[in-house]
Coordinates of N, CA, C and O in Angstrom, one line a residue:
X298 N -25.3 15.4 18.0 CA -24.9 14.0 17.9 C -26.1 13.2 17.6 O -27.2 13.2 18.2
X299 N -25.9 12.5 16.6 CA -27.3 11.6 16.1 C -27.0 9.9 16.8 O -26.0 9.3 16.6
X300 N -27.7 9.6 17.2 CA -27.5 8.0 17.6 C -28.6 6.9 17.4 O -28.6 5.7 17.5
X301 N -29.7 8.1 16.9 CA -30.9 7.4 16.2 C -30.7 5.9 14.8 O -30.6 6.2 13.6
X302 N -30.6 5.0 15.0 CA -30.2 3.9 13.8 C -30.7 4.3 12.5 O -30.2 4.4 11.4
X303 N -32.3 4.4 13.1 CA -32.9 4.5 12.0 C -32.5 5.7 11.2 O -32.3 5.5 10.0
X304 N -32.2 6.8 11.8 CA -31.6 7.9 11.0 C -29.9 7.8 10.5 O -29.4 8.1 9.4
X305 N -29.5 7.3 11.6 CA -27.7 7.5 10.7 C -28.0 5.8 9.4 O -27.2 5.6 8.5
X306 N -29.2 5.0 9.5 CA -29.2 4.4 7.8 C -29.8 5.7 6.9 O -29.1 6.0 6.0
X307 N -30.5 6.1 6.9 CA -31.1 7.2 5.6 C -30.1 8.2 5.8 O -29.8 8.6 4.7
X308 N -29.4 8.7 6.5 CA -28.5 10.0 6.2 C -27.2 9.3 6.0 O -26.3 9.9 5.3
X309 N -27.1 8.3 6.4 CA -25.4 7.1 5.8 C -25.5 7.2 4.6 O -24.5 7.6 3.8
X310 N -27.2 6.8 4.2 CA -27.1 5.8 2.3 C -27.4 7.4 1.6 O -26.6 7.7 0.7
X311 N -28.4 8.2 2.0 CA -28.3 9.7 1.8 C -27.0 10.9 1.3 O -27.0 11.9 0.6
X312 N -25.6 10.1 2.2 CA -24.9 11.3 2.0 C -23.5 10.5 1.3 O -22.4 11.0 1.0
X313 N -23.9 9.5 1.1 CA -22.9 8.2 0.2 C -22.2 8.8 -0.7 O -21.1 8.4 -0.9
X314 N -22.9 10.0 -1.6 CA -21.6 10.3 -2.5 C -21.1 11.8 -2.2 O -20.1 12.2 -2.7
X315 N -21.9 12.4 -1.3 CA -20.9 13.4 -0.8 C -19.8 12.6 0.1 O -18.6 12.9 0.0
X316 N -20.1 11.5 1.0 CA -18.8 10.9 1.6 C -17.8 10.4 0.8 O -16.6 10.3 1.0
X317 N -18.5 10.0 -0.2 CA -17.2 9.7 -1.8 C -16.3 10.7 -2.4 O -15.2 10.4 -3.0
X318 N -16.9 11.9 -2.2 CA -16.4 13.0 -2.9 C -15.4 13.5 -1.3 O -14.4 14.0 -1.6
X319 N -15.6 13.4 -0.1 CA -15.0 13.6 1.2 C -13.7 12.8 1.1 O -12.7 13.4 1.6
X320 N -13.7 11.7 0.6 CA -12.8 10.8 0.8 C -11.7 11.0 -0.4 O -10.5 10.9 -0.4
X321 N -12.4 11.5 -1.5 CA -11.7 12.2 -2.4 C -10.6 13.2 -1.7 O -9.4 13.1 -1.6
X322 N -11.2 14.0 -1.3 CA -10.5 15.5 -0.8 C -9.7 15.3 0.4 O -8.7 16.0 0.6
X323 N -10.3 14.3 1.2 CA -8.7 13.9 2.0 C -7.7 13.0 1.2 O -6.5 13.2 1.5
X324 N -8.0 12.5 0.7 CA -6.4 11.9 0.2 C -6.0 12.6 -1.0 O -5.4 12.0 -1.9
X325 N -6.3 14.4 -1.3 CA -5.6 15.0 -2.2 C -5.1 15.9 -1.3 O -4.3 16.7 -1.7
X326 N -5.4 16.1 -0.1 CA -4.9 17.3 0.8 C -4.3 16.7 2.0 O -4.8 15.8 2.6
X327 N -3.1 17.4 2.2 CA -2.7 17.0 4.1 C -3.5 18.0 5.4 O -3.9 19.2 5.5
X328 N -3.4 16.5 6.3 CA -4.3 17.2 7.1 C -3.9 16.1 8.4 O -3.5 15.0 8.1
X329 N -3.9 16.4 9.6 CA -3.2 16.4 11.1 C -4.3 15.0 11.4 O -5.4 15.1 12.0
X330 N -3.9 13.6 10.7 CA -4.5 12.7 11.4 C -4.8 12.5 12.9 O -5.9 12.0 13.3
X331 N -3.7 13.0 13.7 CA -3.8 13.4 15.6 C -5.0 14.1 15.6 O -5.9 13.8 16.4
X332 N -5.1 15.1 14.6 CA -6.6 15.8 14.9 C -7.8 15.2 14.9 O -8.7 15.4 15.6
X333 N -7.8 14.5 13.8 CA -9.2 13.5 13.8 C -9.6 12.5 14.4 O -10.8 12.0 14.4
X334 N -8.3 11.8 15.1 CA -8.5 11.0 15.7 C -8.6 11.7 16.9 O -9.2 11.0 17.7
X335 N -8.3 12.7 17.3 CA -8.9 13.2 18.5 C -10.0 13.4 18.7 O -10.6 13.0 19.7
X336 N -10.5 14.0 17.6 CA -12.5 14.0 17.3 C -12.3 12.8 17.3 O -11.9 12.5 18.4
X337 N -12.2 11.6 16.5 CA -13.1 9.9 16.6 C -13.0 9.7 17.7 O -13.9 8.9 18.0
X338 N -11.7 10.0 19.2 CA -11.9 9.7 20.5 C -13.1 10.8 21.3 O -13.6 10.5 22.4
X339 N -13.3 11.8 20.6 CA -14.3 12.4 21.8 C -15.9 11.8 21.2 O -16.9 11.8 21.9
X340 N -15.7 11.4 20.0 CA -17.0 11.1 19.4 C -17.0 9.6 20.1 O -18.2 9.1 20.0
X341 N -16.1 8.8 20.8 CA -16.2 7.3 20.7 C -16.6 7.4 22.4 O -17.3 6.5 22.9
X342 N -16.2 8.5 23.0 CA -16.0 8.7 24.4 C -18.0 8.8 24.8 O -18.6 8.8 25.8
X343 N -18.5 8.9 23.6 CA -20.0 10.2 23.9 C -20.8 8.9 23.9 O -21.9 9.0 24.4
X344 N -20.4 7.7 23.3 CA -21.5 6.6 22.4 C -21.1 5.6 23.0 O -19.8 5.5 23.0
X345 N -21.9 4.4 23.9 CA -21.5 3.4 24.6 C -22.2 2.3 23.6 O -23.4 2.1 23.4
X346 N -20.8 1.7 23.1 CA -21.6 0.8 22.0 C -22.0 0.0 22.6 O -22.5 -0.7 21.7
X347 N -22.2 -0.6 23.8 CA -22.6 -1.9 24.3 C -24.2 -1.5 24.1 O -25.0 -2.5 24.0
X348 N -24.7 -0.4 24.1 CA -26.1 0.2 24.1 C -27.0 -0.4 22.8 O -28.0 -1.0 22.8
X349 N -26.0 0.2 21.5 CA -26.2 0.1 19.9 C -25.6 -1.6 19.2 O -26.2 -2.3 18.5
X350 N -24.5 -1.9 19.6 CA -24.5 -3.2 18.6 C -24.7 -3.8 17.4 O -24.6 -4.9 16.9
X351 N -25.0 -2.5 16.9 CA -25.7 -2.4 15.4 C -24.6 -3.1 14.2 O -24.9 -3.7 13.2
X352 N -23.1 -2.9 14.8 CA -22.0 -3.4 14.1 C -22.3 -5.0 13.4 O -22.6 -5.4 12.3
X353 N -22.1 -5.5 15.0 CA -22.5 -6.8 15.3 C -23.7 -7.6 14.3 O -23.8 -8.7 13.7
X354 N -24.3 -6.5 14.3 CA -25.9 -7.1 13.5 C -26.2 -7.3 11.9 O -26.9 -8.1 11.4
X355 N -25.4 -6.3 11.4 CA -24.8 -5.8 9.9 C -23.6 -6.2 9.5 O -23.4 -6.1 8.3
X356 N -22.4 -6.7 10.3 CA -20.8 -6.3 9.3 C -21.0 -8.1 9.7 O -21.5 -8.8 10.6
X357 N -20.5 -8.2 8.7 CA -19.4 -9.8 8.7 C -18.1 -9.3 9.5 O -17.5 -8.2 9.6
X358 N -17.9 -10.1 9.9 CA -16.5 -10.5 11.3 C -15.7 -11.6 10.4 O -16.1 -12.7 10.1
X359 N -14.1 -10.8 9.9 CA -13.3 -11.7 9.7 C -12.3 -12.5 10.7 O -11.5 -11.9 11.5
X360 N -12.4 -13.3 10.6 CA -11.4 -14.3 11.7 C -9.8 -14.6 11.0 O -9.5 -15.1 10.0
X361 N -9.1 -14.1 12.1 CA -7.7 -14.6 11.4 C -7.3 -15.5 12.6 O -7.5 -15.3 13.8
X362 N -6.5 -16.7 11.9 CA -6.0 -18.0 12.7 C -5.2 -17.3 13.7 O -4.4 -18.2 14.0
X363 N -5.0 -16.4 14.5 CA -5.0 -16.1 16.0 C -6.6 -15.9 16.7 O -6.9 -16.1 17.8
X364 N -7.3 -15.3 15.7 CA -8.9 -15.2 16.4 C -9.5 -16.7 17.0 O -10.0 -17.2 18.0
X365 N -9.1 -17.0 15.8 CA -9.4 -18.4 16.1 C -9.2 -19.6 17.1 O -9.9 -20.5 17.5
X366 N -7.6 -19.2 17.5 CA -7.3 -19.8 18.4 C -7.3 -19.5 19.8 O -7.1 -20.3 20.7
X367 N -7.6 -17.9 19.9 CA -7.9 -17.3 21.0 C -9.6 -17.8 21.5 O -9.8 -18.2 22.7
X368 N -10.3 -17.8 20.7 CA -12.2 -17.7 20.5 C -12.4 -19.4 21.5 O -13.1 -19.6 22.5
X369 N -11.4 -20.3 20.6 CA -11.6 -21.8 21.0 C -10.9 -21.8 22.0 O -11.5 -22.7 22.7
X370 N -10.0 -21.4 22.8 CA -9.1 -21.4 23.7 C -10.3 -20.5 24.8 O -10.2 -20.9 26.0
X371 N -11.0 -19.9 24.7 CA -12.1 -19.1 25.6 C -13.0 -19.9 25.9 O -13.4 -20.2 27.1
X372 N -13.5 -20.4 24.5 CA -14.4 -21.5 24.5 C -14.4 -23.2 25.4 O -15.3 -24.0 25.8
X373 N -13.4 -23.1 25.4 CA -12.8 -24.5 25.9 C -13.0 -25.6 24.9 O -13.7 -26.6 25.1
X374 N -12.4 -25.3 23.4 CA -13.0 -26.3 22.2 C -11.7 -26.4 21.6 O -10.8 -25.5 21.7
X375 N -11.7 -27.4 20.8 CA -10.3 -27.1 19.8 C -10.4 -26.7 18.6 O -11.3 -27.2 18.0
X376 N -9.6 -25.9 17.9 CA -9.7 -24.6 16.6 C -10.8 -25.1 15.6 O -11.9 -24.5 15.2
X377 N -10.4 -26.3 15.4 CA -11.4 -27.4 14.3 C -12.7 -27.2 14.7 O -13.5 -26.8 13.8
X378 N -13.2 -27.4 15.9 CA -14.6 -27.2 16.7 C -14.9 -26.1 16.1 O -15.8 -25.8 15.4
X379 N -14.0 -25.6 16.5 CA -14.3 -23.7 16.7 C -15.0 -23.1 15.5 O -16.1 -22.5 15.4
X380 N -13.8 -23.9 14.4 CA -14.0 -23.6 12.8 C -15.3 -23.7 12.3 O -16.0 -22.9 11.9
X381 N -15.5 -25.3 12.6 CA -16.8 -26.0 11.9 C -18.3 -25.2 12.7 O -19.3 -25.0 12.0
X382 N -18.2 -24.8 14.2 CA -19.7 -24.5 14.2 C -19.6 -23.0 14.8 O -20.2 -22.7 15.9
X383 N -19.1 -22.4 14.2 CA -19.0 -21.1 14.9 C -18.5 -20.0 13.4 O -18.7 -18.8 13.3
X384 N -17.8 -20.9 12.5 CA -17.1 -19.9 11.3 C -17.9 -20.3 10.0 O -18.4 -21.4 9.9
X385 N -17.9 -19.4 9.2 CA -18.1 -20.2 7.3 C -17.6 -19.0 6.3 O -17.6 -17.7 6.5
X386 N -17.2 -19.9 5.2 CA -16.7 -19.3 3.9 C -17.3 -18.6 3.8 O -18.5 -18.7 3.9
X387 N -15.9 -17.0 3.3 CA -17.2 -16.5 2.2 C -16.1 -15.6 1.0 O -15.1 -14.8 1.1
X388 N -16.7 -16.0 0.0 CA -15.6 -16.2 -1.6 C -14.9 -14.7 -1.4 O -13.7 -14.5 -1.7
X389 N -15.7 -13.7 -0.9 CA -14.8 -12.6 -1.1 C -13.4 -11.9 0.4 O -12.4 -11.2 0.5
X390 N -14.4 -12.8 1.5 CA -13.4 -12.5 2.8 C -12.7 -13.4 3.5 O -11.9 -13.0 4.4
X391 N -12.8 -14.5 3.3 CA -12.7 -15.9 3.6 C -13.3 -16.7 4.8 O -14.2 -17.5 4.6
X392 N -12.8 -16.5 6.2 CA -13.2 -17.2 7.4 C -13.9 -15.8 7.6 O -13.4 -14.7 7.1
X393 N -15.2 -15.8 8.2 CA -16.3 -15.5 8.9 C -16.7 -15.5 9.5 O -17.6 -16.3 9.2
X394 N -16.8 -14.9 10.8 CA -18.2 -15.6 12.1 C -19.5 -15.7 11.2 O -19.9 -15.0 10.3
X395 N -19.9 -17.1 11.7 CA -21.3 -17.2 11.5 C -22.2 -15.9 11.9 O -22.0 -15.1 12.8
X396 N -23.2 -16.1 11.0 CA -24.4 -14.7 11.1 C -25.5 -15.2 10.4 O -25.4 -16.0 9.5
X397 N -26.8 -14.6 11.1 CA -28.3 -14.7 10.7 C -28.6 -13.6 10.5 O -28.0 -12.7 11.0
X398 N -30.0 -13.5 9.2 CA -29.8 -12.1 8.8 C -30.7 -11.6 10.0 O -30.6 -10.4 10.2
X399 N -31.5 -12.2 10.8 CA -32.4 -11.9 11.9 C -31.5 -11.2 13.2 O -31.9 -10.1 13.6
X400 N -30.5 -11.9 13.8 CA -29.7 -11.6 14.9 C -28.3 -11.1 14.4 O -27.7 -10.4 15.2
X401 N -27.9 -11.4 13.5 CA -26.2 -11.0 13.3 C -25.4 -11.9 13.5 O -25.5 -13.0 13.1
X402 N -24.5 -11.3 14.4 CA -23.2 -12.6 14.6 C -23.7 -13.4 15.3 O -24.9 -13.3 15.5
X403 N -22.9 -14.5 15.8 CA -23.6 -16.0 16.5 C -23.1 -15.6 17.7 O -23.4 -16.5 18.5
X404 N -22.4 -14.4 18.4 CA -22.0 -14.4 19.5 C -22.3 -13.4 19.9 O -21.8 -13.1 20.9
X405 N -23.8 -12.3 19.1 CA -24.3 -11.7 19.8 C -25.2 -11.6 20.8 O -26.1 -12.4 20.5
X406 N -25.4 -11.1 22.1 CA -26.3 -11.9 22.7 C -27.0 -10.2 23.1 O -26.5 -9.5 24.0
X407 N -28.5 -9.6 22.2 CA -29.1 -8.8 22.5 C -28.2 -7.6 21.7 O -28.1 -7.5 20.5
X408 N -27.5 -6.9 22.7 CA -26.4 -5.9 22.1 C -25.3 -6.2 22.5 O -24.5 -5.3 22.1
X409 N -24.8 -7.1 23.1 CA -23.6 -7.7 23.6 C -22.9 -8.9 23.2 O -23.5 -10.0 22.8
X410 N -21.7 -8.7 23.4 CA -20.5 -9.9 23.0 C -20.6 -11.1 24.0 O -20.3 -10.9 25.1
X411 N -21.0 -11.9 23.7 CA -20.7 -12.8 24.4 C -19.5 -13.8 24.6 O -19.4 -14.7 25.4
X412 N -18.5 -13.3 23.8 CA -17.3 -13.1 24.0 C -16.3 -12.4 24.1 O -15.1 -12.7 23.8
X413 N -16.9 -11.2 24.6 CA -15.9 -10.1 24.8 C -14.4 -9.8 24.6 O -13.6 -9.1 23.9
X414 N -14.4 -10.9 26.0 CA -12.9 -10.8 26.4 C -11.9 -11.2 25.4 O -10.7 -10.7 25.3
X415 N -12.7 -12.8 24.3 CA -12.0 -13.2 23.4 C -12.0 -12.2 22.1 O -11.0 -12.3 21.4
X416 N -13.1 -11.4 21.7 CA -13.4 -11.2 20.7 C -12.2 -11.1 19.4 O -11.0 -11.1 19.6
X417 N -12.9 -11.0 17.8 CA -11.6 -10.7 17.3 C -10.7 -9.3 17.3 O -11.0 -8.4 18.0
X418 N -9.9 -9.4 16.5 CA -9.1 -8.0 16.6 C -9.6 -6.9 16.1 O -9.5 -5.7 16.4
X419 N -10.6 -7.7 14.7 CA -10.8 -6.3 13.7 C -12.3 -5.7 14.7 O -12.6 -4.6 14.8
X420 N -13.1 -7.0 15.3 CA -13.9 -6.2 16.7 C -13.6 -5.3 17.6 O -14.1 -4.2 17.7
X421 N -12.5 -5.9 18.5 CA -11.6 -4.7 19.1 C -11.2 -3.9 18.7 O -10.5 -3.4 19.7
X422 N -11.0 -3.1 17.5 CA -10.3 -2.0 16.7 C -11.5 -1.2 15.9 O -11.3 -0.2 15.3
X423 N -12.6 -2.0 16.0 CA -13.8 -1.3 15.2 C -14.2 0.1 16.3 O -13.9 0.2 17.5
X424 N -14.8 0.9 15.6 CA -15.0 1.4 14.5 C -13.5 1.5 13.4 O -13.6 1.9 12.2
X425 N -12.3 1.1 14.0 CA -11.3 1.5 13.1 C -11.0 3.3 12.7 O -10.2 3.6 11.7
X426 N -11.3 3.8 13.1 CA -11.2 5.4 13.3 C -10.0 5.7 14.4 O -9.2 6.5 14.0
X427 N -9.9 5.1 15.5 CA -8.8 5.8 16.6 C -7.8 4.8 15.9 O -6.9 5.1 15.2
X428 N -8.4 3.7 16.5 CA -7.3 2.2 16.4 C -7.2 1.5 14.5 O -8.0 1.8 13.6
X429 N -6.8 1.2 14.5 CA -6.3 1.3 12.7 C -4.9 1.3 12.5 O -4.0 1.8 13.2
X430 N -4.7 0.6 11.1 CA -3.7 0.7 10.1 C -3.5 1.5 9.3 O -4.0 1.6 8.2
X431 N -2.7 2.2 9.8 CA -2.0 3.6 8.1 C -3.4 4.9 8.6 O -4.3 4.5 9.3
X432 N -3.3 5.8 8.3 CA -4.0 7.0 8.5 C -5.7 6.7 8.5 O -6.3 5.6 8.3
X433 N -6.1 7.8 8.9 CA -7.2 7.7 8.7 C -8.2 7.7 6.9 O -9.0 6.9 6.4
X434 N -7.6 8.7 6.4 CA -7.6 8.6 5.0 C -7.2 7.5 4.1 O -7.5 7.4 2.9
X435 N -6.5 6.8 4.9 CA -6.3 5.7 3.7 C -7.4 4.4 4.4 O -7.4 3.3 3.8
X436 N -8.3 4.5 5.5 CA -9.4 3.5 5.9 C -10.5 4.6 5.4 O -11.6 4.5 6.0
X437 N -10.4 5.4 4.7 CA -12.2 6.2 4.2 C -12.9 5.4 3.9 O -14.0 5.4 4.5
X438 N -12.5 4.3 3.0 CA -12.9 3.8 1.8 C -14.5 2.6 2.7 O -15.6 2.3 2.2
X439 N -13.7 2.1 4.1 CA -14.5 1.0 4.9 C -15.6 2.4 5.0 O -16.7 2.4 4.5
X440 N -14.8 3.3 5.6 CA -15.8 4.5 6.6 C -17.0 4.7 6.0 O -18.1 4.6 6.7
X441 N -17.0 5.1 4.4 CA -18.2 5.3 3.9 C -19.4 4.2 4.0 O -20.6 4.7 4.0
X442 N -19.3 3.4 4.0 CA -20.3 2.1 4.2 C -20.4 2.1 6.1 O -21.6 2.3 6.4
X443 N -19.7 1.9 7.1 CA -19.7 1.9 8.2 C -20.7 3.4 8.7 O -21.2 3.3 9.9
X444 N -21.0 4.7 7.9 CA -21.2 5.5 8.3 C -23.2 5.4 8.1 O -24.0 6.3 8.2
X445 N -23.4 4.0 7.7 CA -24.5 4.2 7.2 C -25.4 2.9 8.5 O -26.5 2.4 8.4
X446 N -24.6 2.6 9.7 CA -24.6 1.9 10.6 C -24.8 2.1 11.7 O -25.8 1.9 12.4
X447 N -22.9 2.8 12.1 CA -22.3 2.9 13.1 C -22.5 4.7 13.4 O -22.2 5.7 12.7
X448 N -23.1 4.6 14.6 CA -23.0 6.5 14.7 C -21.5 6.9 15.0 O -21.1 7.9 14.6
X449 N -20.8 6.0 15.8 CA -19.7 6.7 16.0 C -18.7 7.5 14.4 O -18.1 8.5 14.2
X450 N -19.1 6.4 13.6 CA -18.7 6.6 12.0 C -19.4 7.8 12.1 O -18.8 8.8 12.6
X451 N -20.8 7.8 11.6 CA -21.4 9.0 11.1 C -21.5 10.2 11.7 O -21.8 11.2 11.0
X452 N -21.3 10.3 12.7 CA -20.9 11.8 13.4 C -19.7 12.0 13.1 O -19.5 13.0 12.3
X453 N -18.1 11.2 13.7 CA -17.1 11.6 13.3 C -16.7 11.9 11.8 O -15.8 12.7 11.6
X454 N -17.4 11.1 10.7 CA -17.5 11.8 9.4 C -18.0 13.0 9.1 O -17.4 13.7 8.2
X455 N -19.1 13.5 9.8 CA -19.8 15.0 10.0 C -18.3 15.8 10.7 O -17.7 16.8 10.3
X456 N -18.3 15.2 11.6 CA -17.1 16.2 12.4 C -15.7 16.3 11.8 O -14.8 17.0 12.4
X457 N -15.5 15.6 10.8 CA -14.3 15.4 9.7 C -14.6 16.4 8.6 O -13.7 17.3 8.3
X458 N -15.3 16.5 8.1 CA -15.9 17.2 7.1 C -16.1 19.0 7.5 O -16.0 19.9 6.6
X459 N -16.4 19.0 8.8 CA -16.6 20.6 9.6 C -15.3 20.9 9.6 O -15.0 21.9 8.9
X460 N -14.3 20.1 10.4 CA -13.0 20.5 11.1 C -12.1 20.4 9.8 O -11.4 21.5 9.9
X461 N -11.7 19.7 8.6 CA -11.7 20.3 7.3 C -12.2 21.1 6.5 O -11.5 21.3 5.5
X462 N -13.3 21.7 6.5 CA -13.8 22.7 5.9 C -14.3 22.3 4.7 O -14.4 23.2 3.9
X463 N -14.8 21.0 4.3 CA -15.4 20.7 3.2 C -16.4 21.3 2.6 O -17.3 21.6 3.4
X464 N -16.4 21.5 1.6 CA -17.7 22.2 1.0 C -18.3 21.0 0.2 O -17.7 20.2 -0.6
X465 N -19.8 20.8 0.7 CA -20.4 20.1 0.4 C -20.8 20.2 -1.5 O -21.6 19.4 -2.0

């Protein structure tokens, strides 16, 4: 199990098109999504993200108008508040948590959420490996970039790749 940062970025950006060519070969073959998501739960069980945070520090956070009104409702502010100093445009994702390229999100605090309880959904469901929409194969496409980050990504891609029998 690797959880070194520094290393799952050179072996993420490193193994970028063998994960292209991975993502290839799962969506031409069937294969027991229960199974992999069994490995991304033992891989997620091993890795205490509250430790790493690395997500936080790197991904844009999209907000959808229930995040929003959950976040301000936590906050004790109203959505508009919420919007103007906490969110901003961006042409290809739209609403955003604010982010510095120095700290990350505006609500990180060290390696922690400082709104946990509120946080958004696609936060609560990240890495998106157990918790997710439509199989796992049809989210590769995030995975390959997430695996150059997140160790839970980059191991369970290693362990996806073993437990299919990929040939590198």
């Amino acid at each position: 199990m690797i959880t070194d940062l520094v290393q799952i970025q050179l072996l993420g950006e490193k193994k970028r098109p063998e994960n292209e060519r991975f993502r290839k070969h799962m969506k031409s073959r069937d294969h027991s999504d229960r199974i992999l998501r069994r490995i991304a739960e033992e891989i997620e069980e091993q890795i205490d993200c509250t430790v790493c945070g690395n997500c936080c520090k790197v991904a844009t956070t999209v907000v959808a108008e229930r995040d929003v009104e959950r976040l301000a409702r936590h906050l004790r502010i109203k959505p508009a508040k919420f919007l103007a100093e906490y969110t901003t445009q961006d042409a290809e994702e739209g609403t955003i948590l604010r982010r510095t390229e120095e700290h990350g999100c505006v609500f990180l605090d060290g390696t922690m959420c400082s709104v946990y309880e509120a946080r958004p959904e696609t936060c609560q469901r990240f890495p998106h490996l157990v918790r997710g929409t439509g199989s796992i194969a049809s989210r590769m496409w995030s995975m390959i970039d997430r695996a150059s980050y997140c160790p839970i990504v980059y191991n369970s891609l290693e362990a996806f790749k073993k437990e299919l029998k990929f040939t590198r």
